Coordinates of C-alpha atoms in Angstrom, one line a residue:
Chain A
M1 CA -58.6 -129.9 56.2
E2 CA -61.7 -128.2 54.8
L3 CA -64.0 -126.2 57.0
I4 CA -66.6 -128.9 56.9
D5 CA -64.1 -131.4 58.5
I6 CA -62.8 -128.8 60.9
Y7 CA -66.3 -128.0 62.1
A8 CA -67.3 -131.7 62.4
P9 CA -67.2 -131.9 66.2
V10 CA -69.5 -128.9 66.5
K11 CA -71.6 -129.4 63.5
S12 CA -74.9 -130.0 65.4
E13 CA -74.3 -126.8 67.4
L14 CA -73.7 -124.8 64.2
V15 CA -77.0 -126.0 62.9
K16 CA -78.6 -124.8 66.1
V17 CA -77.1 -121.4 65.5
E18 CA -78.6 -121.3 62.0
E19 CA -82.0 -122.3 63.5
K20 CA -81.7 -119.6 66.2
L21 CA -80.9 -117.0 63.6
Q22 CA -83.9 -118.0 61.5
S23 CA -86.1 -117.9 64.5
I24 CA -85.2 -114.2 65.0
G25 CA -86.9 -113.6 61.7
K26 CA -90.3 -114.8 63.0
V27 CA -91.7 -111.3 63.7
D28 CA -95.3 -110.2 63.5
F29 CA -94.5 -107.5 60.8
P30 CA -93.9 -109.1 57.4
H31 CA -91.6 -106.4 56.1
L32 CA -89.3 -106.7 59.2
A33 CA -89.5 -110.5 59.1
E34 CA -88.3 -110.4 55.5
L35 CA -85.4 -108.0 56.3
V36 CA -84.3 -110.1 59.3
S37 CA -84.6 -113.5 57.6
Y38 CA -82.7 -112.2 54.5
S39 CA -79.8 -110.7 56.5
L40 CA -79.5 -113.7 58.9
T41 CA -79.6 -116.4 56.2
S42 CA -76.1 -117.8 56.8
T43 CA -73.8 -117.5 53.8
G44 CA -70.6 -116.8 55.8
K45 CA -67.9 -119.1 57.1
M46 CA -69.4 -119.1 60.7
I47 CA -65.8 -119.0 62.0
R48 CA -66.8 -117.0 65.1
P49 CA -69.5 -119.3 66.4
A50 CA -67.2 -122.3 65.6
L51 CA -64.5 -120.6 67.8
T52 CA -67.0 -120.2 70.6
F53 CA -68.0 -123.9 70.6
L54 CA -64.5 -125.3 70.1
S55 CA -63.2 -123.1 73.0
G56 CA -66.0 -124.4 75.2
K57 CA -65.2 -128.0 74.5
F58 CA -62.1 -127.9 76.6
F59 CA -64.1 -127.4 79.8
K60 CA -67.6 -127.9 81.2
Y61 CA -69.3 -127.9 77.8
E62 CA -72.2 -130.3 77.9
K63 CA -73.9 -128.8 81.0
N64 CA -73.6 -125.3 79.5
R65 CA -74.3 -126.2 75.8
E66 CA -77.6 -124.4 75.4
V67 CA -76.1 -121.1 76.9
I68 CA -73.1 -121.4 74.6
I69 CA -75.3 -121.9 71.6
G70 CA -77.1 -118.7 72.5
M71 CA -73.9 -116.8 72.9
A72 CA -72.4 -118.1 69.6
S73 CA -75.6 -116.9 67.9
A74 CA -75.3 -113.5 69.6
I75 CA -71.8 -113.1 68.2
E76 CA -72.8 -114.1 64.7
V77 CA -75.8 -111.7 64.8
M78 CA -73.6 -108.9 66.1
H79 CA -71.1 -109.6 63.3
I80 CA -73.9 -109.5 60.6
A81 CA -75.2 -106.2 62.1
T82 CA -71.8 -104.6 61.6
L83 CA -71.7 -105.8 58.0
V84 CA -75.2 -104.5 57.3
H85 CA -74.1 -101.1 58.6
D86 CA -70.8 -101.3 56.7
D87 CA -72.6 -102.0 53.5
A88 CA -75.0 -99.1 54.1
I89 CA -72.2 -96.5 54.7
D90 CA -70.0 -97.9 51.9
H91 CA -72.9 -98.1 49.5
S92 CA -71.9 -101.7 48.7
D93 CA -74.2 -103.6 46.3
T94 CA -72.9 -107.1 46.9
R95 CA -71.4 -109.0 49.8
R96 CA -70.5 -112.7 49.8
G97 CA -71.9 -112.8 46.3
R98 CA -75.4 -111.7 47.5
T99 CA -77.2 -108.4 47.0
T100 CA -76.9 -106.3 50.2
V101 CA -79.7 -105.1 52.4
Y102 CA -78.6 -101.6 51.5
K103 CA -79.1 -102.3 47.8
L104 CA -82.4 -104.1 48.2
W105 CA -84.1 -101.9 50.7
G106 CA -82.1 -98.7 50.9
E107 CA -79.8 -97.0 53.4
E108 CA -82.5 -96.0 55.9
Q109 CA -83.8 -99.6 56.3
A110 CA -80.2 -100.9 56.4
V111 CA -79.2 -98.6 59.3
L112 CA -82.4 -99.4 61.3
L113 CA -82.1 -103.1 60.6
G114 CA -78.5 -103.0 61.9
D115 CA -79.8 -101.4 65.1
Y116 CA -82.5 -104.0 65.4
L117 CA -79.9 -106.8 65.0
F118 CA -77.6 -105.2 67.6
A119 CA -80.6 -105.3 70.0
K120 CA -81.3 -108.9 69.2
A121 CA -77.6 -109.8 69.7
G122 CA -77.7 -108.0 73.1
Q123 CA -80.8 -110.0 74.1
L124 CA -79.2 -113.3 73.2
T125 CA -76.1 -112.2 75.2
A126 CA -78.3 -111.1 78.2
D127 CA -80.0 -114.5 78.1
T128 CA -76.7 -116.2 79.0
G129 CA -77.2 -114.7 82.4
N130 CA -73.5 -114.1 82.6
L131 CA -72.6 -110.5 83.5
R132 CA -68.9 -110.8 82.4
V133 CA -70.0 -111.9 79.0
V134 CA -72.7 -109.1 78.8
R135 CA -70.1 -106.5 79.7
K136 CA -67.6 -107.8 77.2
F137 CA -70.3 -107.9 74.5
S138 CA -70.9 -104.1 74.8
S139 CA -67.2 -103.3 75.1
T140 CA -66.5 -105.3 72.0
L141 CA -69.1 -103.4 70.1
E142 CA -67.5 -100.2 71.3
T143 CA -64.1 -101.5 70.1
I144 CA -65.4 -102.4 66.7
S145 CA -67.2 -99.1 66.2
H146 CA -64.0 -97.2 67.3
G147 CA -62.1 -99.2 64.6
E148 CA -64.7 -98.4 62.0
I149 CA -64.8 -94.7 62.9
N150 CA -61.0 -94.7 62.6
Q151 CA -61.1 -96.4 59.3
A152 CA -63.7 -94.0 57.9
Y153 CA -61.9 -91.0 59.3
N154 CA -58.6 -92.1 57.7
S155 CA -59.9 -93.0 54.3
F156 CA -57.6 -91.6 51.6
N157 CA -55.3 -90.3 54.3
L158 CA -51.6 -90.8 53.5
N159 CA -50.6 -89.5 56.9
Q160 CA -51.0 -92.7 58.8
S161 CA -48.6 -95.4 59.8
L162 CA -48.6 -99.2 59.7
D163 CA -49.2 -99.1 63.5
D164 CA -52.5 -97.3 62.7
Y165 CA -53.4 -100.2 60.4
Y166 CA -52.6 -102.9 63.0
A167 CA -54.5 -101.0 65.7
R168 CA -57.5 -100.7 63.4
I169 CA -57.6 -104.4 62.4
A170 CA -57.2 -105.4 66.0
R171 CA -60.3 -103.4 66.8
K172 CA -62.3 -104.2 63.7
T173 CA -61.6 -107.9 63.5
A174 CA -59.5 -109.4 66.3
A175 CA -61.7 -108.0 69.1
L176 CA -64.7 -110.1 68.0
F177 CA -62.6 -113.2 67.4
S178 CA -61.4 -112.7 70.9
L179 CA -64.9 -112.3 72.3
S180 CA -65.8 -115.6 70.6
T181 CA -63.3 -117.7 72.4
E182 CA -63.5 -115.7 75.7
S183 CA -67.3 -116.2 75.9
G184 CA -67.1 -119.9 74.9
S185 CA -64.5 -120.6 77.6
V186 CA -66.0 -118.4 80.3
L187 CA -69.5 -119.9 79.8
S188 CA -68.0 -123.4 80.1
E189 CA -66.4 -122.4 83.4
A190 CA -62.8 -122.4 82.2
P191 CA -60.0 -121.4 84.6
E192 CA -58.9 -117.8 84.0
K193 CA -55.5 -118.9 82.6
S194 CA -57.2 -120.9 79.9
V195 CA -59.6 -118.1 79.0
K196 CA -56.5 -115.8 78.5
T197 CA -54.8 -118.5 76.3
L198 CA -57.9 -118.8 74.1
M199 CA -58.2 -115.0 73.8
D200 CA -54.6 -114.8 72.9
Y201 CA -55.1 -117.5 70.2
A202 CA -58.2 -115.7 68.8
Y203 CA -56.6 -112.3 68.8
N204 CA -53.7 -113.4 66.7
L205 CA -55.9 -115.5 64.5
G206 CA -58.1 -112.4 63.9
I207 CA -55.1 -110.3 62.9
G208 CA -53.9 -113.1 60.5
F209 CA -57.4 -113.5 59.2
Q210 CA -57.8 -109.8 58.4
I211 CA -54.4 -109.5 56.7
V212 CA -55.4 -112.4 54.4
D213 CA -58.7 -110.7 53.8
D214 CA -56.9 -107.6 52.8
I215 CA -54.6 -109.5 50.5
L216 CA -57.5 -111.3 48.8
D217 CA -59.2 -108.0 48.2
F218 CA -56.4 -107.4 45.6
T219 CA -55.6 -111.0 44.5
G220 CA -59.0 -112.6 44.4
T221 CA -61.4 -112.7 41.6
E222 CA -64.8 -110.9 41.8
E223 CA -66.4 -114.3 41.9
Q224 CA -64.3 -115.6 44.8
L225 CA -64.7 -112.3 46.7
G226 CA -68.4 -111.9 46.1
K227 CA -67.7 -108.2 45.6
P228 CA -65.5 -106.1 43.2
V229 CA -61.7 -106.5 43.3
G230 CA -60.0 -103.6 45.1
S231 CA -63.0 -102.6 47.2
D232 CA -60.8 -101.5 50.1
L233 CA -58.9 -99.0 48.0
R234 CA -62.0 -97.8 46.3
Q235 CA -63.3 -96.8 49.8
G236 CA -59.9 -95.2 50.5
T237 CA -59.1 -97.8 53.1
L238 CA -55.3 -98.4 53.2
T239 CA -54.5 -102.0 54.1
L240 CA -51.2 -103.9 54.4
P241 CA -50.6 -104.4 50.6
S242 CA -51.3 -100.6 50.1
F243 CA -48.9 -99.7 52.8
M244 CA -46.2 -101.9 51.2
I245 CA -46.7 -100.1 47.8
L246 CA -46.3 -96.8 49.6
E247 CA -43.1 -98.1 51.2
K248 CA -41.6 -99.7 48.2
Y249 CA -42.4 -97.0 45.6
P250 CA -42.2 -93.8 47.7
E251 CA -41.9 -91.5 44.7
D252 CA -44.6 -92.4 42.3
N253 CA -47.3 -95.0 43.0
P254 CA -51.0 -95.5 42.4
V255 CA -52.0 -95.5 46.1
K256 CA -50.5 -92.0 46.6
K257 CA -52.3 -90.8 43.5
L258 CA -55.6 -92.4 44.5
C259 CA -55.5 -90.8 47.9
K260 CA -54.7 -87.4 46.5
N261 CA -57.5 -87.6 43.9
R262 CA -59.8 -89.4 46.5
G263 CA -60.5 -92.2 44.0
G264 CA -59.7 -93.5 40.5
Q265 CA -60.3 -96.9 38.9
D266 CA -57.0 -96.7 36.9
E267 CA -55.1 -96.4 40.1
I268 CA -56.9 -99.4 41.6
N269 CA -56.1 -101.4 38.5
R270 CA -52.4 -100.3 38.7
A271 CA -52.2 -101.2 42.4
V272 CA -53.6 -104.7 41.7
V273 CA -51.0 -105.3 39.0
I274 CA -48.1 -104.0 41.2
I275 CA -49.2 -106.1 44.1
K276 CA -49.7 -109.3 42.0
N277 CA -46.3 -108.9 40.2
S278 CA -44.1 -108.0 43.2
T279 CA -43.0 -109.7 46.4
I280 CA -45.8 -107.8 48.2
V281 CA -48.3 -110.8 48.2
K282 CA -45.6 -113.1 49.6
E283 CA -44.5 -110.6 52.2
C284 CA -48.0 -110.0 53.4
Y285 CA -48.7 -113.7 53.6
D286 CA -45.5 -114.1 55.6
T287 CA -46.8 -111.5 58.1
A288 CA -50.2 -113.2 58.3
Q289 CA -48.4 -116.5 58.8
E290 CA -46.5 -115.1 61.8
Y291 CA -49.8 -114.2 63.5
C292 CA -51.4 -117.6 62.7
D293 CA -48.2 -119.3 64.1
K294 CA -48.5 -117.2 67.2
A295 CA -52.2 -118.2 67.5
K296 CA -51.3 -121.9 67.2
A297 CA -48.4 -121.6 69.6
A298 CA -50.8 -120.2 72.2
L299 CA -52.7 -123.4 72.1
R300 CA -49.8 -125.4 73.6
F301 CA -51.1 -124.6 77.0
L302 CA -54.3 -126.5 76.3
P303 CA -54.9 -130.3 76.5
E304 CA -54.4 -132.1 73.2
I305 CA -58.0 -133.0 72.6
E306 CA -59.9 -132.9 69.2
S307 CA -60.9 -129.2 69.7
R308 CA -57.2 -128.2 69.8
T309 CA -56.6 -129.9 66.5
C310 CA -59.6 -128.1 65.1
L311 CA -58.4 -124.7 66.3
E312 CA -55.0 -125.4 64.8
A313 CA -56.7 -126.4 61.6
I314 CA -58.7 -123.1 61.5
A315 CA -55.4 -121.2 61.7
D316 CA -54.1 -123.2 58.7
F317 CA -57.4 -122.7 56.9
V318 CA -57.2 -118.9 57.3
M319 CA -53.9 -118.9 55.5
K320 CA -54.9 -121.0 52.5
R321 CA -58.5 -119.8 52.0
N322 CA -59.2 -118.0 48.7
K323 CA -62.5 -116.4 49.7
Chain B
M1 CA -94.2 -75.6 87.4
E2 CA -91.2 -75.2 85.2
L3 CA -88.8 -78.1 84.5
I4 CA -86.2 -76.6 86.7
D5 CA -88.6 -76.7 89.7
I6 CA -89.9 -80.1 88.9
Y7 CA -86.3 -81.5 88.7
A8 CA -85.2 -79.8 91.9
P9 CA -85.2 -83.0 94.1
V10 CA -82.9 -84.8 91.6
K11 CA -80.9 -81.8 90.4
S12 CA -77.5 -83.1 91.7
E13 CA -78.2 -86.5 90.1
L14 CA -78.9 -84.9 86.7
V15 CA -75.6 -83.0 87.0
K16 CA -73.9 -86.3 87.6
V17 CA -75.5 -87.7 84.4
E18 CA -74.1 -84.7 82.4
E19 CA -70.7 -85.3 83.9
K20 CA -70.9 -89.0 83.1
L21 CA -71.9 -88.2 79.5
Q22 CA -69.0 -85.8 79.2
S23 CA -66.6 -88.4 80.6
I24 CA -67.6 -90.8 77.7
G25 CA -66.0 -88.3 75.4
K26 CA -62.6 -88.7 77.0
V27 CA -61.2 -91.1 74.4
D28 CA -57.7 -91.3 73.2
F29 CA -58.6 -90.5 69.5
P30 CA -59.2 -86.8 69.1
H31 CA -61.7 -87.1 66.3
L32 CA -63.9 -89.6 68.1
A33 CA -63.6 -87.6 71.3
E34 CA -64.9 -84.6 69.4
L35 CA -67.8 -86.5 67.9
V36 CA -68.8 -88.1 71.3
S37 CA -68.5 -84.8 73.2
Y38 CA -70.5 -82.9 70.7
S39 CA -73.3 -85.5 70.5
L40 CA -73.5 -85.9 74.3
T41 CA -73.5 -82.3 75.2
S42 CA -76.9 -82.1 76.8
T43 CA -79.3 -79.8 75.1
G44 CA -82.4 -81.8 75.7
K45 CA -85.0 -81.9 78.4
M46 CA -83.5 -84.8 80.2
I47 CA -87.0 -86.1 80.9
R48 CA -85.9 -89.8 80.8
P49 CA -83.1 -89.6 83.4
A50 CA -85.4 -87.5 85.6
L51 CA -88.0 -90.2 85.4
T52 CA -85.5 -92.8 86.4
F53 CA -84.4 -90.8 89.5
L54 CA -87.9 -89.8 90.5
S55 CA -89.1 -93.4 90.3
G56 CA -86.2 -94.6 92.4
K57 CA -87.0 -92.1 95.1
F58 CA -90.0 -94.0 96.3
F59 CA -87.9 -97.0 97.4
K60 CA -84.3 -97.8 98.5
Y61 CA -82.8 -94.9 96.6
E62 CA -79.8 -93.7 98.6
K63 CA -78.0 -97.1 98.8
N64 CA -78.4 -97.6 95.1
R65 CA -77.9 -94.0 94.0
E66 CA -74.7 -94.6 92.1
V67 CA -76.1 -97.5 90.1
I68 CA -79.2 -95.5 89.3
I69 CA -77.1 -92.6 88.0
G70 CA -75.3 -95.0 85.7
M71 CA -78.6 -96.4 84.4
A72 CA -80.1 -92.9 83.9
S73 CA -77.0 -92.1 81.9
A74 CA -77.3 -95.2 79.9
I75 CA -80.9 -94.3 78.9
E76 CA -80.0 -90.8 77.9
V77 CA -77.0 -92.1 75.8
M78 CA -79.3 -94.7 74.1
H79 CA -81.8 -92.0 73.4
I80 CA -79.2 -89.7 71.8
A81 CA -77.8 -92.7 69.8
T82 CA -81.3 -93.2 68.3
L83 CA -81.5 -89.5 67.5
V84 CA -78.0 -89.5 65.8
H85 CA -79.2 -92.4 63.6
D86 CA -82.6 -90.7 62.9
D87 CA -80.8 -87.5 61.7
A88 CA -78.5 -89.5 59.5
I89 CA -81.3 -91.4 57.7
D90 CA -83.6 -88.4 57.6
H91 CA -80.7 -86.2 56.4
S92 CA -81.7 -83.6 59.0
D93 CA -79.5 -80.6 59.3
T94 CA -80.7 -79.3 62.7
R95 CA -82.0 -80.8 65.9
R96 CA -82.9 -78.9 69.0
G97 CA -81.5 -75.8 67.2
R98 CA -78.1 -77.3 66.8
T99 CA -76.4 -78.6 63.7
T100 CA -76.6 -82.4 63.6
V101 CA -73.7 -84.8 63.6
Y102 CA -74.9 -85.9 60.2
K103 CA -74.6 -82.4 58.8
L104 CA -71.2 -81.7 60.4
W105 CA -69.5 -85.1 59.8
G106 CA -71.6 -86.9 57.3
E107 CA -73.7 -90.0 57.2
E108 CA -71.0 -92.5 57.6
Q109 CA -69.6 -91.0 60.8
A110 CA -73.2 -90.5 62.2
V111 CA -74.1 -94.1 61.7
L112 CA -70.9 -95.4 63.3
L113 CA -71.1 -92.9 66.1
G114 CA -74.6 -94.1 66.8
D115 CA -73.3 -97.7 67.1
Y116 CA -70.5 -96.5 69.4
L117 CA -73.1 -94.8 71.6
F118 CA -75.3 -97.9 71.7
A119 CA -72.2 -99.8 72.9
K120 CA -71.5 -97.2 75.6
A121 CA -75.1 -97.2 76.7
G122 CA -74.9 -101.0 76.9
Q123 CA -71.8 -100.8 79.0
L124 CA -73.3 -98.4 81.4
T125 CA -76.3 -100.7 81.7
A126 CA -74.1 -103.8 82.3
D127 CA -72.3 -101.9 85.0
T128 CA -75.5 -101.9 87.0
G129 CA -74.9 -105.6 87.5
N130 CA -78.7 -106.2 87.2
L131 CA -79.6 -108.7 84.6
R132 CA -83.3 -107.8 84.5
V133 CA -82.3 -104.2 83.5
V134 CA -79.7 -105.5 81.0
R135 CA -82.4 -107.7 79.3
K136 CA -84.9 -104.9 79.2
F137 CA -82.3 -102.5 77.8
S138 CA -81.8 -104.7 74.8
S139 CA -85.5 -105.5 74.3
T140 CA -86.3 -101.8 74.4
L141 CA -83.7 -101.1 71.7
E142 CA -85.4 -103.8 69.7
T143 CA -88.8 -102.2 70.3
I144 CA -87.5 -98.8 69.3
S145 CA -85.8 -100.1 66.1
H146 CA -89.0 -102.0 65.2
G147 CA -91.0 -98.8 65.5
E148 CA -88.5 -96.8 63.4
I149 CA -88.5 -99.5 60.7
N150 CA -92.3 -99.4 60.7
Q151 CA -92.2 -95.6 60.4
A152 CA -89.7 -95.6 57.5
Y153 CA -91.5 -98.4 55.8
N154 CA -94.9 -96.6 56.0
S155 CA -93.7 -93.2 54.9
F156 CA -96.1 -91.6 52.4
N157 CA -98.3 -94.7 52.9
L158 CA -102.0 -93.9 53.0
N159 CA -103.0 -97.5 53.7
Q160 CA -102.4 -97.3 57.4
S161 CA -104.7 -96.8 60.3
L162 CA -104.7 -94.8 63.5
D163 CA -103.9 -98.1 65.3
D164 CA -100.7 -98.3 63.3
Y165 CA -99.9 -94.8 64.5
Y166 CA -100.5 -95.6 68.2
A167 CA -98.5 -98.9 67.9
R168 CA -95.7 -97.0 66.3
I169 CA -95.4 -94.2 69.0
A170 CA -95.7 -96.8 71.7
R171 CA -92.6 -98.5 70.3
K172 CA -90.8 -95.3 69.3
T173 CA -91.3 -93.3 72.5
A174 CA -93.3 -94.9 75.2
A175 CA -91.0 -98.0 75.4
L176 CA -88.0 -95.9 76.5
F177 CA -90.1 -93.8 78.9
S178 CA -91.2 -97.1 80.4
L179 CA -87.7 -98.4 80.7
S180 CA -86.7 -95.2 82.5
T181 CA -89.2 -95.7 85.3
E182 CA -88.8 -99.5 85.3
S183 CA -85.1 -99.4 85.7
G184 CA -85.2 -96.6 88.3
S185 CA -87.7 -98.6 90.5
V186 CA -86.1 -102.0 89.9
L187 CA -82.7 -100.7 90.9
S188 CA -84.0 -99.2 94.0
E189 CA -85.5 -102.5 95.0
A190 CA -89.2 -101.6 94.4
P191 CA -91.9 -104.3 94.9
E192 CA -93.1 -105.6 91.6
K193 CA -96.5 -104.0 91.9
S194 CA -94.9 -100.5 92.2
V195 CA -92.6 -101.2 89.2
K196 CA -95.7 -102.0 87.1
T197 CA -97.5 -98.8 88.4
L198 CA -94.5 -96.7 87.4
M199 CA -94.2 -98.4 84.0
D200 CA -97.9 -97.8 83.4
Y201 CA -97.4 -94.1 84.3
A202 CA -94.4 -93.8 82.0
Y203 CA -96.1 -95.6 79.1
N204 CA -99.1 -93.3 79.1
L205 CA -96.9 -90.3 79.6
G206 CA -94.8 -91.3 76.6
I207 CA -97.8 -91.6 74.4
G208 CA -99.0 -88.2 75.5
F209 CA -95.5 -86.7 75.1
Q210 CA -95.3 -88.0 71.5
I211 CA -98.7 -86.8 70.5
V212 CA -97.8 -83.3 71.8
D213 CA -94.5 -83.6 69.9
D214 CA -96.5 -84.4 66.8
I215 CA -98.8 -81.4 67.3
L216 CA -95.9 -79.0 67.8
D217 CA -94.3 -80.2 64.6
F218 CA -97.2 -78.3 62.9
T219 CA -98.0 -75.5 65.3
G220 CA -94.5 -74.6 66.6
T221 CA -92.2 -72.1 65.1
E222 CA -88.9 -73.1 63.6
E223 CA -87.2 -71.3 66.5
Q224 CA -89.2 -73.2 69.1
L225 CA -88.8 -76.6 67.4
G226 CA -85.1 -76.2 66.5
K227 CA -85.9 -77.7 63.1
P228 CA -88.2 -76.8 60.2
V229 CA -92.0 -76.8 60.7
G230 CA -93.7 -79.8 59.2
S231 CA -90.6 -82.1 59.4
D232 CA -92.7 -85.2 60.0
L233 CA -94.8 -84.7 56.9
R234 CA -91.7 -83.8 54.9
Q235 CA -90.4 -87.3 55.8
G236 CA -93.7 -88.8 54.9
T237 CA -94.5 -89.7 58.5
L238 CA -98.2 -89.5 59.2
T239 CA -98.9 -88.4 62.8
L240 CA -102.2 -87.8 64.7
P241 CA -102.8 -84.3 63.1
S242 CA -102.3 -85.8 59.6
F243 CA -104.6 -88.7 60.3
M244 CA -107.2 -86.2 61.4
I245 CA -106.9 -84.2 58.2
L246 CA -107.4 -87.5 56.3
E247 CA -110.5 -88.2 58.3
K248 CA -112.1 -84.8 58.2
Y249 CA -111.4 -84.0 54.5
P250 CA -111.6 -87.5 52.9
E251 CA -112.1 -86.2 49.3
D252 CA -109.4 -83.6 48.8
N253 CA -106.7 -82.8 51.2
P254 CA -102.9 -81.9 51.2
V255 CA -101.9 -85.0 53.1
K256 CA -103.3 -87.3 50.5
K257 CA -101.7 -85.3 47.7
L258 CA -98.4 -85.2 49.5
C259 CA -98.4 -89.0 49.9
K260 CA -99.3 -89.5 46.3
N261 CA -96.6 -87.2 45.1
R262 CA -94.2 -88.4 47.8
G263 CA -93.5 -84.8 48.9
G264 CA -94.4 -81.1 48.3
Q265 CA -93.8 -78.0 50.3
D266 CA -97.1 -76.5 49.2
E267 CA -98.9 -79.4 50.7
I268 CA -97.0 -79.1 53.9
N269 CA -97.9 -75.4 54.1
R270 CA -101.6 -76.2 53.4
A271 CA -101.6 -78.9 56.1
V272 CA -100.2 -76.5 58.6
V273 CA -102.9 -73.9 57.8
I274 CA -105.7 -76.5 58.0
I275 CA -104.4 -77.9 61.3
K276 CA -104.0 -74.5 62.9
N277 CA -107.4 -73.2 61.7
S278 CA -109.5 -76.2 62.6
T279 CA -110.5 -78.1 65.7
I280 CA -107.7 -80.6 65.0
V281 CA -105.2 -79.0 67.4
K282 CA -107.7 -79.0 70.2
E283 CA -108.8 -82.6 69.5
C284 CA -105.2 -83.8 69.4
Y285 CA -104.5 -82.0 72.7
D286 CA -107.6 -83.6 74.2
T287 CA -106.3 -87.0 73.2
A288 CA -102.8 -86.3 74.6
Q289 CA -104.5 -85.0 77.8
E290 CA -106.3 -88.4 78.2
Y291 CA -103.0 -90.2 78.2
C292 CA -101.4 -87.7 80.6
D293 CA -104.5 -88.1 82.9
K294 CA -104.1 -91.8 82.8
A295 CA -100.4 -91.4 83.6
K296 CA -101.3 -89.3 86.6
A297 CA -104.1 -91.6 87.7
A298 CA -101.6 -94.5 87.8
L299 CA -99.6 -92.7 90.5
R300 CA -102.5 -93.0 93.0
F301 CA -101.0 -96.3 94.1
L302 CA -97.8 -94.7 95.2
P303 CA -97.2 -92.8 98.5
E304 CA -97.7 -89.1 98.4
I305 CA -94.1 -88.0 98.6
E306 CA -92.4 -85.2 96.8
S307 CA -91.5 -87.5 93.9
R308 CA -95.1 -88.2 93.2
T309 CA -95.8 -84.5 92.9
C310 CA -92.9 -84.1 90.5
L311 CA -94.1 -87.0 88.3
E312 CA -97.6 -85.4 88.2
A313 CA -96.0 -82.1 87.3
I314 CA -94.1 -83.7 84.5
A315 CA -97.4 -84.9 83.0
D316 CA -98.7 -81.3 83.3
F317 CA -95.5 -79.9 81.8
V318 CA -95.7 -82.3 78.8
M319 CA -99.1 -80.8 77.9
K320 CA -98.1 -77.2 78.1
R321 CA -94.6 -77.3 76.7
N322 CA -94.1 -75.4 73.4
K323 CA -90.8 -77.0 72.4

């Protein structure tokens, strides 16, 4: 199943999210309007808002539809805000094949725009009128920032374990996936047990999603990735494939050398070759598959409606996507 | 009256705010704990939390004291988060006489720490359980970011008016002052009319405060300011004294030259000399005084209790402070 088919039951809601995002750009200050509209023009997969809607569909969805659209929009805006800041601090020129806000308007504007978008996401969340969701929104932003600070602090650091990696991607990625399903289900008045089930699904999906992202950073083409190959390693970020190089070739390997020299394109190229020509890709995919299987297994507690099929299909899509 | 005397009725609450801020630094990740503790070690004037408490004191304060302490802490954390981001994008080495997070840990960590602190401030706000305050918290962050984006966008720009300046400082400074008294009064169950009165007070106080800040940036010493003299102009930020140079010496003046060259220490030095040796300082202070008088006048609608005397004294303090 392609994303367009998976999203079919929530297609009109996703259009509403895009409209809401564009309406945020209607500000009475042309420069800011341009910044906001540019950054919020959807080019991503919209997985997080889709998760929010599909989670809501199991419960009292119709009567809460407008509120859930607001929350799904808040989550997408928060996600984009974190990307705008990431690009600013990583000095990334392209993202999803598009020139970044950082590259077009500079670091200063990118940092301030990110703050503006966090504020907008906070407002959309507050507009739900649901304090549990409001609390979780802020604690999720805390979790993500914690993960990002950890990642930046540990760049080029060989003294870290695979556990550090998993803790980091749980914070950086799984937390927001989890907020997506938690908010969708809470706002549609789901029983607590079902909320937990959907959070469990999203958490595991998020870990699987991030592992695949980390594989693609080595195995994808620049065109597929929308950014240069090996970007993680260039930033000194050790991900699962890098950890496996370190484990399999403890004596002499490009990741070790790159960390010691704090950079080096030759080492990145060598790492790409090793990863592509070893069992590392398969082993990483197997690990990602375990998480996606766990995600799907969690869904067994939910009724077999169309939404469940879609959530299962998202877990399959995460595994086979190439961008 | 000195600040210590003005704050006397809310001294124990301000100590609680400091404790709350320090408790945020108790994180199970030593590097993050260090960053947070360093940034939240209070060295500022704590005017915003004091405004929150003093506003609450007119109404049902005692029964809501704990909630108000949380909100006052949220406001101070949000304020510090904006300063951490400001220093990162301005590449400032010192603030309030202390080395900045940017200087000590770099731009990347400063941006992410700011995000982390915004999240923490959001959590403290959500913990009040008051949706009006939660909404206003996010919209105030939006307003501040809007003001900052405007300031950065208009740096070294001669095609702006005094109205642009006032609109900018209203967003950058007065909005958070206004949130301080609004939240303090709302959380102590003030009638709407009194909330508006206290917001009116704080808004005018905030404008007066910022004008004095902008004067001191030229007339203070580096020791008093805790940062180099003429920092605003160095960033290309035109403030009231600069606008007055432009107005009084339309043909040839250092501000015009600085904007055209996008910098120049000689021009900053010349601007400082002109400002100090003209009526500009007095005229700017007169303007600030008008706002502080308006602030005090707003208080006439409130009962004459100790808090009112303190709020009046803050308006006087704002005018005579030299740092």
